[in-house]
Amino acid sequence: MATATALAAGTLTLAAPIAAAAPCDPWPPSGTGGGGSSSLGGSSAAPSNPATPWHNGESGYIPVLEGRTTTVELLTGPTSPNDTVDRFAITGTDLGILWENGNARGKNQVHMALGDTMGDCSVDGDQWRSNILFRSSDRDLSDGMRIDDAPMERAGMAKSILPRQNVPGETTVIPTAGVAVGTTQYVRYMSVRAWGAPGEWTTNYSALAKSTDNGENWTEVAGTARTGTGDPALVPPALGEPHSAHTAGQMSAFLKDDGHVYEYLTPSGRNGSAILARVDEASIEDMDAYEFWDGSGWVTDQDAAKVVLDGRVSELSVSWSEHLGQFISLYTDQNNDVVMRRAATPEGPWSGRDILLSYDHLPTLYGAFAHPWSPAIKTNGDDLYFTLSTWDAYNVFLMKTDLDELPARTAPSAAARMRAADDSWNRDTPDPADTGETVLVDRIPLPEA
């Protein structure tokens, strides 16, 4: 129980009461009819519906795991060592999309974009914001990830950085991917029209926003909107005319490689497969410059794009791993497991699935975003760190997997792309919850928000 003790000492008083639901549930919290701003500043109140699409009535907790995947710490919310409640007015948030900032303003940092965020649940509107941004220069992740700062609305209140319009038909605005080109930060975000059943929602559009001051202030990038199944009339004037209708391209993951930005695209919700686009870094704002992988080459027709990651690909991140000498993708799959797959090239072929964290251990998990300063990514180390959210805690955790404990895979040869000496490349490996390679040993309850 040493791990549980360490987590408790760093993040929680064990005598704290158990939370009955996610912070400020139902979500979005009732407010004064939308509040907020059509600019790129903060927001003050929230729309009154729909109710939380994911709430299942269970209590939030810190999972204590032993084996190849472990919990490092609670990054946000009550008891987090980052003190996000007092510093940033954050009791609940999710996602934790990570990217390097390109040494913007002479600061070598990792940026972390988060989704819908709640603060003081006792005040009108619950201090709800559509999204926020953290910055971190912490390179030693073994004892957690310290947050340096965030763009602020006022003292003690982190601001919402991305545009949300105070109009019917737009519930919220959620970041889905981030990347730096030079020292300019780019975020691809989606305008959510409505939440449906758990894991299902509709989007009005997705678009790019950029920041030239290390994430402090953001502007929409005109001409980058891809409309979804919602209302295209809700694309704001600052974005201009939508570039295209593209329901398969509402959520993204960015990867930089060999002078290109690769963009993995999925539909809104958690039920689609991923297709792939790429663009020269310098042309990231020019949607006409994007090419799409059609299964054998790069073409300009988005409708010719073929699936590169099959199955249900939810909240995806893709990185190059120095340790493996391969690209790795992380996402939650159709079984709601956090899985990792490997490839020699961004387009694949991608390997079978290795389960990093099982639904059986943590049924409320979602979103797995690799930390770019993980030893397994940056150096030849074997530890892969990633962020993870859970519905019941409605906060973000830092997790760690030892990649050397994953089963070996024989990659297909360059001459015969789909062939390997054995079947290890294509097969899905067993669930570590079944094999005992990862064990849930305790659940440390979180206090009320």
GROMACS .gro file of C-alpha atoms in nm:
model
  449
    1MET     CA    1   0.000   0.000   0.000
    2ALA     CA    2   0.298   0.233  -0.034
    3THR     CA    3   0.159   0.378  -0.356
    4ALA     CA    4  -0.176   0.455  -0.196
    5THR     CA    5  -0.004   0.619   0.097
    6ALA     CA    6   0.208   0.837  -0.129
    7LEU     CA    7  -0.092   0.946  -0.332
    8ALA     CA    8  -0.288   1.023  -0.019
    9ALA     CA    9  -0.005   1.224   0.130
   10GLY     CA   10   0.038   1.430  -0.185
   11THR     CA   11  -0.320   1.482  -0.288
   12LEU     CA   12  -0.578   1.398  -0.026
   13THR     CA   13  -0.678   1.379   0.336
   14LEU     CA   14  -0.836   1.037   0.368
   15ALA     CA   15  -1.097   1.162   0.612
   16ALA     CA   16  -1.244   1.389   0.343
   17PRO     CA   17  -1.607   1.326   0.248
   18ILE     CA   18  -1.684   1.130  -0.067
   19ALA     CA   19  -1.816   1.324  -0.365
   20ALA     CA   20  -2.162   1.223  -0.481
   21ALA     CA   21  -2.108   1.332  -0.842
   22ALA     CA   22  -1.890   1.535  -1.074
   23PRO     CA   23  -1.833   1.895  -0.962
   24CYS     CA   24  -2.142   2.113  -1.003
   25ASP     CA   25  -2.348   1.833  -1.156
   26PRO     CA   26  -2.584   1.863  -1.348
   27TRP     CA   27  -2.372   1.996  -1.632
   28PRO     CA   28  -2.356   2.260  -1.770
   29PRO     CA   29  -2.453   2.433  -1.444
   30SER     CA   30  -2.764   2.649  -1.444
   31GLY     CA   31  -2.687   3.015  -1.491
   32THR     CA   32  -2.836   3.322  -1.643
   33GLY     CA   33  -2.905   3.201  -1.993
   34GLY     CA   34  -2.560   3.167  -2.141
   35GLY     CA   35  -2.348   3.458  -2.021
   36GLY     CA   36  -2.006   3.436  -2.173
   37SER     CA   37  -1.856   3.628  -2.457
   38SER     CA   38  -1.829   3.612  -2.832
   39SER     CA   39  -1.470   3.734  -2.801
   40LEU     CA   40  -1.174   3.523  -2.697
   41GLY     CA   41  -1.198   3.627  -2.334
   42GLY     CA   42  -1.351   3.463  -2.028
   43SER     CA   43  -1.706   3.360  -1.953
   44SER     CA   44  -1.924   3.435  -1.656
   45ALA     CA   45  -2.220   3.200  -1.660
   46ALA     CA   46  -2.344   2.891  -1.837
   47PRO     CA   47  -2.639   2.773  -2.044
   48SER     CA   48  -2.903   2.591  -1.846
   49ASN     CA   49  -2.910   2.259  -2.031
   50PRO     CA   50  -2.859   1.982  -2.119
   51ALA     CA   51  -2.801   1.786  -1.802
   52THR     CA   52  -2.476   1.593  -1.768
   53PRO     CA   53  -2.467   1.336  -2.048
   54TRP     CA   54  -2.217   1.114  -1.864
   55HIS     CA   55  -2.329   1.123  -1.501
   56ASN     CA   56  -2.376   0.778  -1.352
   57GLY     CA   57  -2.417   0.862  -0.984
   58GLU     CA   58  -2.087   0.710  -0.871
   59SER     CA   59  -1.836   0.883  -0.647
   60GLY     CA   60  -1.513   1.031  -0.775
   61TYR     CA   61  -1.188   0.874  -0.662
   62ILE     CA   62  -0.816   0.848  -0.728
   63PRO     CA   63  -0.742   0.500  -0.866
   64VAL     CA   64  -0.437   0.340  -0.708
   65LEU     CA   65  -0.280   0.097  -0.954
   66GLU     CA   66   0.018  -0.137  -0.941
   67GLY     CA   67   0.192  -0.297  -1.238
   68ARG     CA   68   0.277  -0.165  -1.580
   69THR     CA   69   0.034   0.132  -1.558
   70THR     CA   70   0.013   0.346  -1.244
   71THR     CA   71  -0.145   0.671  -1.130
   72VAL     CA   72   0.114   0.943  -1.067
   73GLU     CA   73  -0.116   1.213  -0.930
   74LEU     CA   74  -0.436   1.411  -0.955
   75LEU     CA   75  -0.342   1.713  -1.170
   76THR     CA   76  -0.654   1.928  -1.118
   77GLY     CA   77  -0.933   1.981  -0.867
   78PRO     CA   78  -0.966   1.952  -0.489
   79THR     CA   79  -0.652   1.810  -0.321
   80SER     CA   80  -0.437   1.843  -0.635
   81PRO     CA   81  -0.079   1.951  -0.552
   82ASN     CA   82  -0.128   2.216  -0.822
   83ASP     CA   83  -0.384   2.390  -0.595
   84THR     CA   84  -0.609   2.461  -0.892
   85VAL     CA   85  -0.902   2.559  -0.669
   86ASP     CA   86  -0.732   2.860  -0.508
   87ARG     CA   87  -0.494   2.953  -0.792
   88PHE     CA   88  -0.731   2.918  -1.088
   89ALA     CA   89  -1.087   2.863  -0.953
   90ILE     CA   90  -1.096   2.509  -1.090
   91THR     CA   91  -1.272   2.232  -0.901
   92GLY     CA   92  -1.360   2.029  -1.209
   93THR     CA   93  -1.229   2.006  -1.566
   94ASP     CA   94  -1.127   1.747  -1.824
   95LEU     CA   95  -0.913   1.642  -2.122
   96GLY     CA   96  -0.558   1.780  -2.077
   97ILE     CA   97  -0.439   1.802  -2.439
   98LEU     CA   98  -0.060   1.845  -2.440
   99TRP     CA   99   0.195   1.995  -2.681
  100GLU     CA  100   0.535   2.170  -2.674
  101ASN     CA  101   0.521   2.548  -2.716
  102GLY     CA  102   0.828   2.591  -2.940
  103ASN     CA  103   1.012   2.800  -2.678
  104ALA     CA  104   0.762   3.084  -2.723
  105ARG     CA  105   0.869   3.403  -2.547
  106GLY     CA  106   1.190   3.226  -2.446
  107LYS     CA  107   1.001   2.980  -2.224
  108ASN     CA  108   1.039   2.611  -2.299
  109GLN     CA  109   0.702   2.483  -2.180
  110VAL     CA  110   0.434   2.227  -2.243
  111HIS     CA  111   0.084   2.365  -2.291
  112MET     CA  112  -0.221   2.177  -2.165
  113ALA     CA  113  -0.566   2.264  -2.300
  114LEU     CA  114  -0.868   2.160  -2.094
  115GLY     CA  115  -1.240   2.145  -2.163
  116ASP     CA  116  -1.546   2.269  -1.976
  117THR     CA  117  -1.431   2.393  -1.640
  118MET     CA  118  -1.611   2.463  -1.312
  119GLY     CA  119  -1.504   2.660  -1.006
  120ASP     CA  120  -1.705   2.758  -0.699
  121CYS     CA  121  -2.020   2.546  -0.711
  122SER     CA  122  -2.189   2.768  -0.451
  123VAL     CA  123  -2.208   3.078  -0.673
  124ASP     CA  124  -2.448   3.151  -0.955
  125GLY     CA  125  -2.314   2.997  -1.274
  126ASP     CA  126  -2.060   2.782  -1.086
  127GLN     CA  127  -1.776   2.987  -1.243
  128TRP     CA  128  -1.822   2.779  -1.557
  129ARG     CA  129  -1.582   2.838  -1.848
  130SER     CA  130  -1.578   2.662  -2.183
  131ASN     CA  131  -1.205   2.587  -2.175
  132ILE     CA  132  -0.878   2.692  -2.016
  133LEU     CA  133  -0.503   2.660  -2.076
  134PHE     CA  134  -0.221   2.561  -1.842
  135ARG     CA  135   0.154   2.605  -1.899
  136SER     CA  136   0.420   2.383  -1.741
  137SER     CA  137   0.801   2.375  -1.750
  138ASP     CA  138   0.824   2.063  -1.529
  139ARG     CA  139   1.047   1.801  -1.691
  140ASP     CA  140   1.063   1.553  -1.403
  141LEU     CA  141   0.724   1.383  -1.427
  142SER     CA  142   0.807   1.101  -1.187
  143ASP     CA  143   0.662   1.300  -0.896
  144GLY     CA  144   0.384   1.472  -1.094
  145MET     CA  145   0.346   1.771  -1.323
  146ARG     CA  146   0.362   2.118  -1.171
  147ILE     CA  147   0.164   2.392  -1.342
  148ASP     CA  148   0.349   2.723  -1.388
  149ASP     CA  149   0.057   2.947  -1.473
  150ALA     CA  150  -0.248   3.005  -1.693
  151PRO     CA  151  -0.401   3.294  -1.889
  152MET     CA  152  -0.607   3.474  -1.625
  153GLU     CA  153  -0.940   3.653  -1.627
  154ARG     CA  154  -0.859   3.806  -1.289
  155ALA     CA  155  -0.662   3.712  -0.979
  156GLY     CA  156  -0.754   3.355  -0.882
  157MET     CA  157  -0.959   3.291  -1.198
  158ALA     CA  158  -0.821   3.130  -1.515
  159LYS     CA  159  -0.993   3.259  -1.826
  160SER     CA  160  -1.162   3.083  -2.113
  161ILE     CA  161  -0.930   3.120  -2.413
  162LEU     CA  162  -1.143   3.007  -2.708
  163PRO     CA  163  -1.450   3.172  -2.862
  164ARG     CA  164  -1.795   3.083  -2.735
  165GLN     CA  165  -2.093   3.272  -2.869
  166ASN     CA  166  -2.384   3.371  -2.650
  167VAL     CA  167  -2.638   3.238  -2.899
  168PRO     CA  168  -2.889   2.950  -2.906
  169GLY     CA  169  -2.745   2.645  -3.075
  170GLU     CA  170  -2.395   2.660  -2.929
  171THR     CA  171  -2.363   2.489  -2.592
  172THR     CA  172  -1.987   2.512  -2.552
  173VAL     CA  173  -1.653   2.521  -2.734
  174ILE     CA  174  -1.400   2.243  -2.669
  175PRO     CA  175  -1.032   2.218  -2.775
  176THR     CA  176  -0.944   1.889  -2.943
  177ALA     CA  177  -0.578   1.933  -3.047
  178GLY     CA  178  -0.285   2.171  -3.011
  179VAL     CA  179   0.046   2.228  -3.190
  180ALA     CA  180   0.316   2.494  -3.216
  181VAL     CA  181   0.453   2.603  -3.553
  182GLY     CA  182   0.761   2.804  -3.472
  183THR     CA  183   0.651   3.003  -3.168
  184THR     CA  184   0.288   3.036  -3.279
  185GLN     CA  185   0.040   2.816  -3.096
  186TYR     CA  186  -0.253   2.659  -3.282
  187VAL     CA  187  -0.559   2.488  -3.134
  188ARG     CA  188  -0.823   2.302  -3.331
  189TYR     CA  189  -1.154   2.329  -3.147
  190MET     CA  190  -1.516   2.222  -3.195
  191SER     CA  191  -1.840   2.414  -3.143
  192VAL     CA  192  -2.077   2.175  -2.966
  193ARG     CA  193  -2.441   2.222  -3.060
  194ALA     CA  194  -2.590   1.961  -2.826
  195TRP     CA  195  -2.496   1.666  -2.609
  196GLY     CA  196  -2.675   1.338  -2.677
  197ALA     CA  197  -2.640   1.000  -2.510
  198PRO     CA  198  -2.306   0.940  -2.336
  199GLY     CA  199  -2.031   0.956  -2.598
  200GLU     CA  200  -2.253   1.124  -2.856
  201TRP     CA  201  -2.280   1.492  -2.951
  202THR     CA  202  -2.331   1.713  -3.252
  203THR     CA  203  -2.104   1.994  -3.366
  204ASN     CA  204  -2.171   2.307  -3.565
  205TYR     CA  205  -1.813   2.330  -3.690
  206SER     CA  206  -1.448   2.287  -3.602
  207ALA     CA  207  -1.185   2.556  -3.665
  208LEU     CA  208  -0.836   2.680  -3.583
  209ALA     CA  209  -0.745   2.951  -3.334
  210LYS     CA  210  -0.393   3.084  -3.288
  211SER     CA  211  -0.183   3.265  -3.031
  212THR     CA  212   0.139   3.459  -3.090
  213ASP     CA  213   0.202   3.539  -2.721
  214ASN     CA  214   0.256   3.191  -2.573
  215GLY     CA  215  -0.113   3.116  -2.535
  216GLU     CA  216  -0.213   3.431  -2.347
  217ASN     CA  217  -0.455   3.559  -2.614
  218TRP     CA  218  -0.615   3.379  -2.907
  219THR     CA  219  -0.778   3.476  -3.236
  220GLU     CA  220  -0.981   3.270  -3.481
  221VAL     CA  221  -0.806   3.181  -3.808
  222ALA     CA  222  -1.032   3.288  -4.094
  223GLY     CA  223  -1.113   3.027  -4.356
  224THR     CA  224  -1.041   2.721  -4.137
  225ALA     CA  225  -1.394   2.616  -4.039
  226ARG     CA  226  -1.517   2.269  -4.130
  227THR     CA  227  -1.892   2.242  -4.072
  228GLY     CA  228  -2.048   1.943  -3.898
  229THR     CA  229  -2.407   1.824  -3.862
  230GLY     CA  230  -2.520   2.125  -3.658
  231ASP     CA  231  -2.601   2.475  -3.784
  232PRO     CA  232  -2.340   2.617  -4.027
  233ALA     CA  233  -2.493   2.960  -3.972
  234LEU     CA  234  -2.330   2.959  -3.628
  235VAL     CA  235  -1.980   2.990  -3.776
  236PRO     CA  236  -1.883   3.335  -3.637
  237PRO     CA  237  -1.802   3.625  -3.872
  238ALA     CA  238  -1.436   3.626  -3.764
  239LEU     CA  239  -1.394   3.282  -3.924
  240GLY     CA  240  -1.544   3.395  -4.254
  241GLU     CA  241  -1.707   3.148  -4.489
  242PRO     CA  242  -1.656   2.782  -4.392
  243HIS     CA  243  -1.386   2.610  -4.591
  244SER     CA  244  -1.582   2.289  -4.633
  245ALA     CA  245  -1.852   2.065  -4.496
  246HIS     CA  246  -1.664   1.781  -4.330
  247THR     CA  247  -1.855   1.573  -4.074
  248ALA     CA  248  -1.564   1.325  -4.059
  249GLY     CA  249  -1.327   1.604  -3.954
  250GLN     CA  250  -1.471   1.755  -3.637
  251MET     CA  251  -1.213   1.637  -3.381
  252SER     CA  252  -0.838   1.627  -3.432
  253ALA     CA  253  -0.495   1.517  -3.317
  254PHE     CA  254  -0.179   1.691  -3.440
  255LEU     CA  255   0.162   1.539  -3.510
  256LYS     CA  256   0.469   1.723  -3.643
  257ASP     CA  257   0.711   1.522  -3.857
  258ASP     CA  258   0.960   1.605  -4.134
  259GLY     CA  259   0.833   1.957  -4.197
  260HIS     CA  260   0.467   1.859  -4.201
  261VAL     CA  261   0.181   1.893  -3.956
  262TYR     CA  262  -0.026   1.575  -3.969
  263GLU     CA  263  -0.388   1.604  -3.859
  264TYR     CA  264  -0.579   1.292  -3.760
  265LEU     CA  265  -0.953   1.353  -3.796
  266THR     CA  266  -1.256   1.187  -3.640
  267PRO     CA  267  -1.628   1.272  -3.636
  268SER     CA  268  -1.791   1.436  -3.335
  269GLY     CA  269  -1.856   1.199  -3.047
  270ARG     CA  270  -1.677   0.877  -2.961
  271ASN     CA  271  -1.790   0.643  -3.235
  272GLY     CA  272  -1.579   0.712  -3.544
  273SER     CA  273  -1.255   0.595  -3.702
  274ALA     CA  274  -0.964   0.824  -3.789
  275ILE     CA  275  -0.860   0.956  -4.129
  276LEU     CA  276  -0.541   1.153  -4.193
  277ALA     CA  277  -0.448   1.487  -4.350
  278ARG     CA  278  -0.115   1.666  -4.371
  279VAL     CA  279   0.014   2.012  -4.461
  280ASP     CA  280   0.349   2.188  -4.474
  281GLU     CA  281   0.405   2.357  -4.136
  282ALA     CA  282   0.422   2.702  -4.296
  283SER     CA  283   0.081   2.646  -4.463
  284ILE     CA  284  -0.115   2.526  -4.160
  285GLU     CA  285  -0.363   2.815  -4.196
  286ASP     CA  286  -0.428   2.741  -4.567
  287MET     CA  287  -0.694   2.472  -4.578
  288ASP     CA  288  -0.654   2.437  -4.955
  289ALA     CA  289  -0.297   2.318  -4.898
  290TYR     CA  290  -0.403   2.010  -4.699
  291GLU     CA  291  -0.361   1.663  -4.850
  292PHE     CA  292  -0.544   1.347  -4.743
  293TRP     CA  293  -0.423   0.987  -4.729
  294ASP     CA  294  -0.630   0.774  -4.968
  295GLY     CA  295  -0.472   0.440  -4.878
  296SER     CA  296  -0.187   0.459  -5.126
  297GLY     CA  297  -0.089   0.826  -5.157
  298TRP     CA  298  -0.168   1.188  -5.076
  299VAL     CA  299  -0.458   1.357  -5.257
  300THR     CA  300  -0.638   1.691  -5.228
  301ASP     CA  301  -0.991   1.543  -5.217
  302GLN     CA  302  -1.099   1.506  -4.853
  303ASP     CA  303  -1.376   1.267  -4.956
  304ALA     CA  304  -1.114   1.023  -5.088
  305ALA     CA  305  -0.953   0.984  -4.744
  306LYS     CA  306  -0.934   0.628  -4.613
  307VAL     CA  307  -0.938   0.513  -4.252
  308VAL     CA  308  -0.592   0.482  -4.097
  309LEU     CA  309  -0.701   0.394  -3.741
  310ASP     CA  310  -1.002   0.164  -3.741
  311GLY     CA  311  -1.266   0.098  -3.480
  312ARG     CA  312  -1.387   0.362  -3.237
  313VAL     CA  313  -1.109   0.619  -3.200
  314SER     CA  314  -1.191   0.859  -2.920
  315GLU     CA  315  -0.985   1.163  -2.805
  316LEU     CA  316  -0.671   1.067  -2.990
  317SER     CA  317  -0.307   1.172  -2.948
  318VAL     CA  318  -0.016   1.070  -3.173
  319SER     CA  319   0.358   1.102  -3.099
  320TRP     CA  320   0.699   0.978  -3.211
  321SER     CA  321   0.858   0.749  -2.951
  322GLU     CA  322   1.237   0.758  -2.940
  323HIS     CA  323   1.227   0.452  -2.716
  324LEU     CA  324   1.037   0.239  -2.966
  325GLY     CA  325   1.164   0.408  -3.282
  326GLN     CA  326   0.800   0.419  -3.394
  327PHE     CA  327   0.498   0.645  -3.390
  328ILE     CA  328   0.247   0.573  -3.114
  329SER     CA  329  -0.121   0.657  -3.092
  330LEU     CA  330  -0.325   0.670  -2.770
  331TYR     CA  331  -0.704   0.673  -2.753
  332THR     CA  332  -1.005   0.509  -2.591
  333ASP     CA  333  -1.151   0.235  -2.809
  334GLN     CA  334  -1.489   0.067  -2.855
  335ASN     CA  335  -1.445  -0.122  -2.526
  336ASN     CA  336  -1.363   0.203  -2.343
  337ASP     CA  337  -1.008   0.086  -2.279
  338VAL     CA  338  -0.711   0.322  -2.317
  339VAL     CA  339  -0.512   0.160  -2.597
  340MET     CA  340  -0.179   0.223  -2.769
  341ARG     CA  341  -0.091   0.132  -3.127
  342ARG     CA  342   0.237   0.163  -3.320
  343ALA     CA  343   0.342   0.248  -3.674
  344ALA     CA  344   0.657   0.314  -3.875
  345THR     CA  345   0.495   0.603  -4.064
  346PRO     CA  346   0.215   0.844  -3.969
  347GLU     CA  347  -0.028   0.674  -4.207
  348GLY     CA  348   0.052   0.324  -4.083
  349PRO     CA  349  -0.010   0.038  -4.111
  350TRP     CA  350  -0.088   0.059  -3.740
  351SER     CA  351  -0.036  -0.235  -3.509
  352GLY     CA  352  -0.292  -0.413  -3.300
  353ARG     CA  353  -0.400  -0.268  -2.966
  354ASP     CA  354  -0.209  -0.279  -2.640
  355ILE     CA  355  -0.437  -0.191  -2.349
  356LEU     CA  356  -0.267   0.061  -2.119
  357LEU     CA  357  -0.566   0.097  -1.887
  358SER     CA  358  -0.869  -0.128  -1.875
  359TYR     CA  359  -1.236  -0.037  -1.850
  360ASP     CA  360  -1.254  -0.310  -1.586
  361HIS     CA  361  -1.022  -0.105  -1.364
  362LEU     CA  362  -1.168   0.238  -1.437
  363PRO     CA  363  -1.509   0.231  -1.612
  364THR     CA  364  -1.545   0.611  -1.619
  365LEU     CA  365  -1.217   0.686  -1.801
  366TYR     CA  366  -1.181   0.886  -2.122
  367GLY     CA  367  -0.920   1.093  -2.305
  368ALA     CA  368  -0.556   0.981  -2.311
  369PHE     CA  369  -0.302   1.241  -2.423
  370ALA     CA  370   0.070   1.161  -2.427
  371HIS     CA  371   0.305   1.401  -2.252
  372PRO     CA  372   0.569   1.514  -2.507
  373TRP     CA  373   0.843   1.516  -2.241
  374SER     CA  374   0.788   1.154  -2.144
  375PRO     CA  375   1.119   0.964  -2.138
  376ALA     CA  376   0.970   0.713  -2.384
  377ILE     CA  377   0.897   0.997  -2.628
  378LYS     CA  378   1.185   1.238  -2.576
  379THR     CA  379   1.470   0.997  -2.498
  380ASN     CA  380   1.531   0.625  -2.485
  381GLY     CA  381   1.357   0.590  -2.149
  382ASP     CA  382   1.078   0.338  -2.106
  383ASP     CA  383   0.819   0.548  -1.916
  384LEU     CA  384   0.526   0.695  -2.106
  385TYR     CA  385   0.327   0.962  -1.919
  386PHE     CA  386  -0.021   1.064  -2.028
  387THR     CA  387  -0.318   1.261  -1.901
  388LEU     CA  388  -0.649   1.089  -1.832
  389SER     CA  389  -0.995   1.209  -1.727
  390THR     CA  390  -1.280   1.034  -1.547
  391TRP     CA  391  -1.649   1.126  -1.554
  392ASP     CA  392  -1.711   1.077  -1.183
  393ALA     CA  393  -1.411   1.272  -1.051
  394TYR     CA  394  -1.445   1.510  -1.347
  395ASN     CA  395  -1.079   1.602  -1.323
  396VAL     CA  396  -0.748   1.516  -1.492
  397PHE     CA  397  -0.492   1.261  -1.374
  398LEU     CA  398  -0.131   1.203  -1.475
  399MET     CA  399  -0.069   0.835  -1.552
  400LYS     CA  400   0.245   0.633  -1.635
  401THR     CA  401   0.300   0.315  -1.837
  402ASP     CA  402   0.629   0.124  -1.860
  403LEU     CA  403   0.652   0.046  -2.232
  404ASP     CA  404   0.914  -0.224  -2.169
  405GLU     CA  405   0.641  -0.428  -2.002
  406LEU     CA  406   0.426  -0.435  -2.317
  407PRO     CA  407   0.443  -0.749  -2.532
  408ALA     CA  408   0.699  -0.737  -2.813
  409ARG     CA  409   0.579  -0.679  -3.168
  410THR     CA  410   0.756  -0.763  -3.493
  411ALA     CA  411   0.701  -0.478  -3.738
  412PRO     CA  412   0.624  -0.549  -4.104
  413SER     CA  413   0.914  -0.496  -4.342
  414ALA     CA  414   0.933  -0.190  -4.564
  415ALA     CA  415   0.919  -0.412  -4.874
  416ALA     CA  416   0.604  -0.593  -4.764
  417ARG     CA  417   0.417  -0.333  -4.564
  418MET     CA  418   0.140  -0.558  -4.439
  419ARG     CA  419   0.354  -0.865  -4.363
  420ALA     CA  420   0.552  -0.961  -4.056
  421ALA     CA  421   0.748  -1.269  -3.957
  422ASP     CA  422   0.473  -1.359  -3.710
  423ASP     CA  423   0.128  -1.231  -3.615
  424SER     CA  424   0.252  -1.014  -3.329
  425TRP     CA  425   0.212  -0.688  -3.524
  426ASN     CA  426  -0.159  -0.718  -3.597
  427ARG     CA  427  -0.299  -0.898  -3.297
  428ASP     CA  428  -0.461  -0.725  -2.998
  429THR     CA  429  -0.284  -0.822  -2.676
  430PRO     CA  430  -0.470  -0.941  -2.364
  431ASP     CA  431  -0.635  -0.708  -2.116
  432PRO     CA  432  -0.388  -0.640  -1.829
  433ALA     CA  433  -0.684  -0.655  -1.589
  434ASP     CA  434  -0.726  -1.020  -1.692
  435THR     CA  435  -0.357  -1.110  -1.690
  436GLY     CA  436  -0.276  -0.927  -1.365
  437GLU     CA  437  -0.013  -0.708  -1.533
  438THR     CA  438  -0.198  -0.408  -1.387
  439VAL     CA  439  -0.392  -0.434  -1.062
  440LEU     CA  440  -0.633  -0.187  -0.899
  441VAL     CA  441  -0.538  -0.197  -0.531
  442ASP     CA  442  -0.732   0.099  -0.386
  443ARG     CA  443  -0.968   0.387  -0.455
  444ILE     CA  444  -0.902   0.708  -0.267
  445PRO     CA  445  -1.224   0.914  -0.249
  446LEU     CA  446  -1.223   1.279  -0.353
  447PRO     CA  447  -1.387   1.546  -0.137
  448GLU     CA  448  -1.699   1.738  -0.235
  449ALA     CA  449  -1.637   2.012  -0.491
   0.00000   0.00000   0.00000
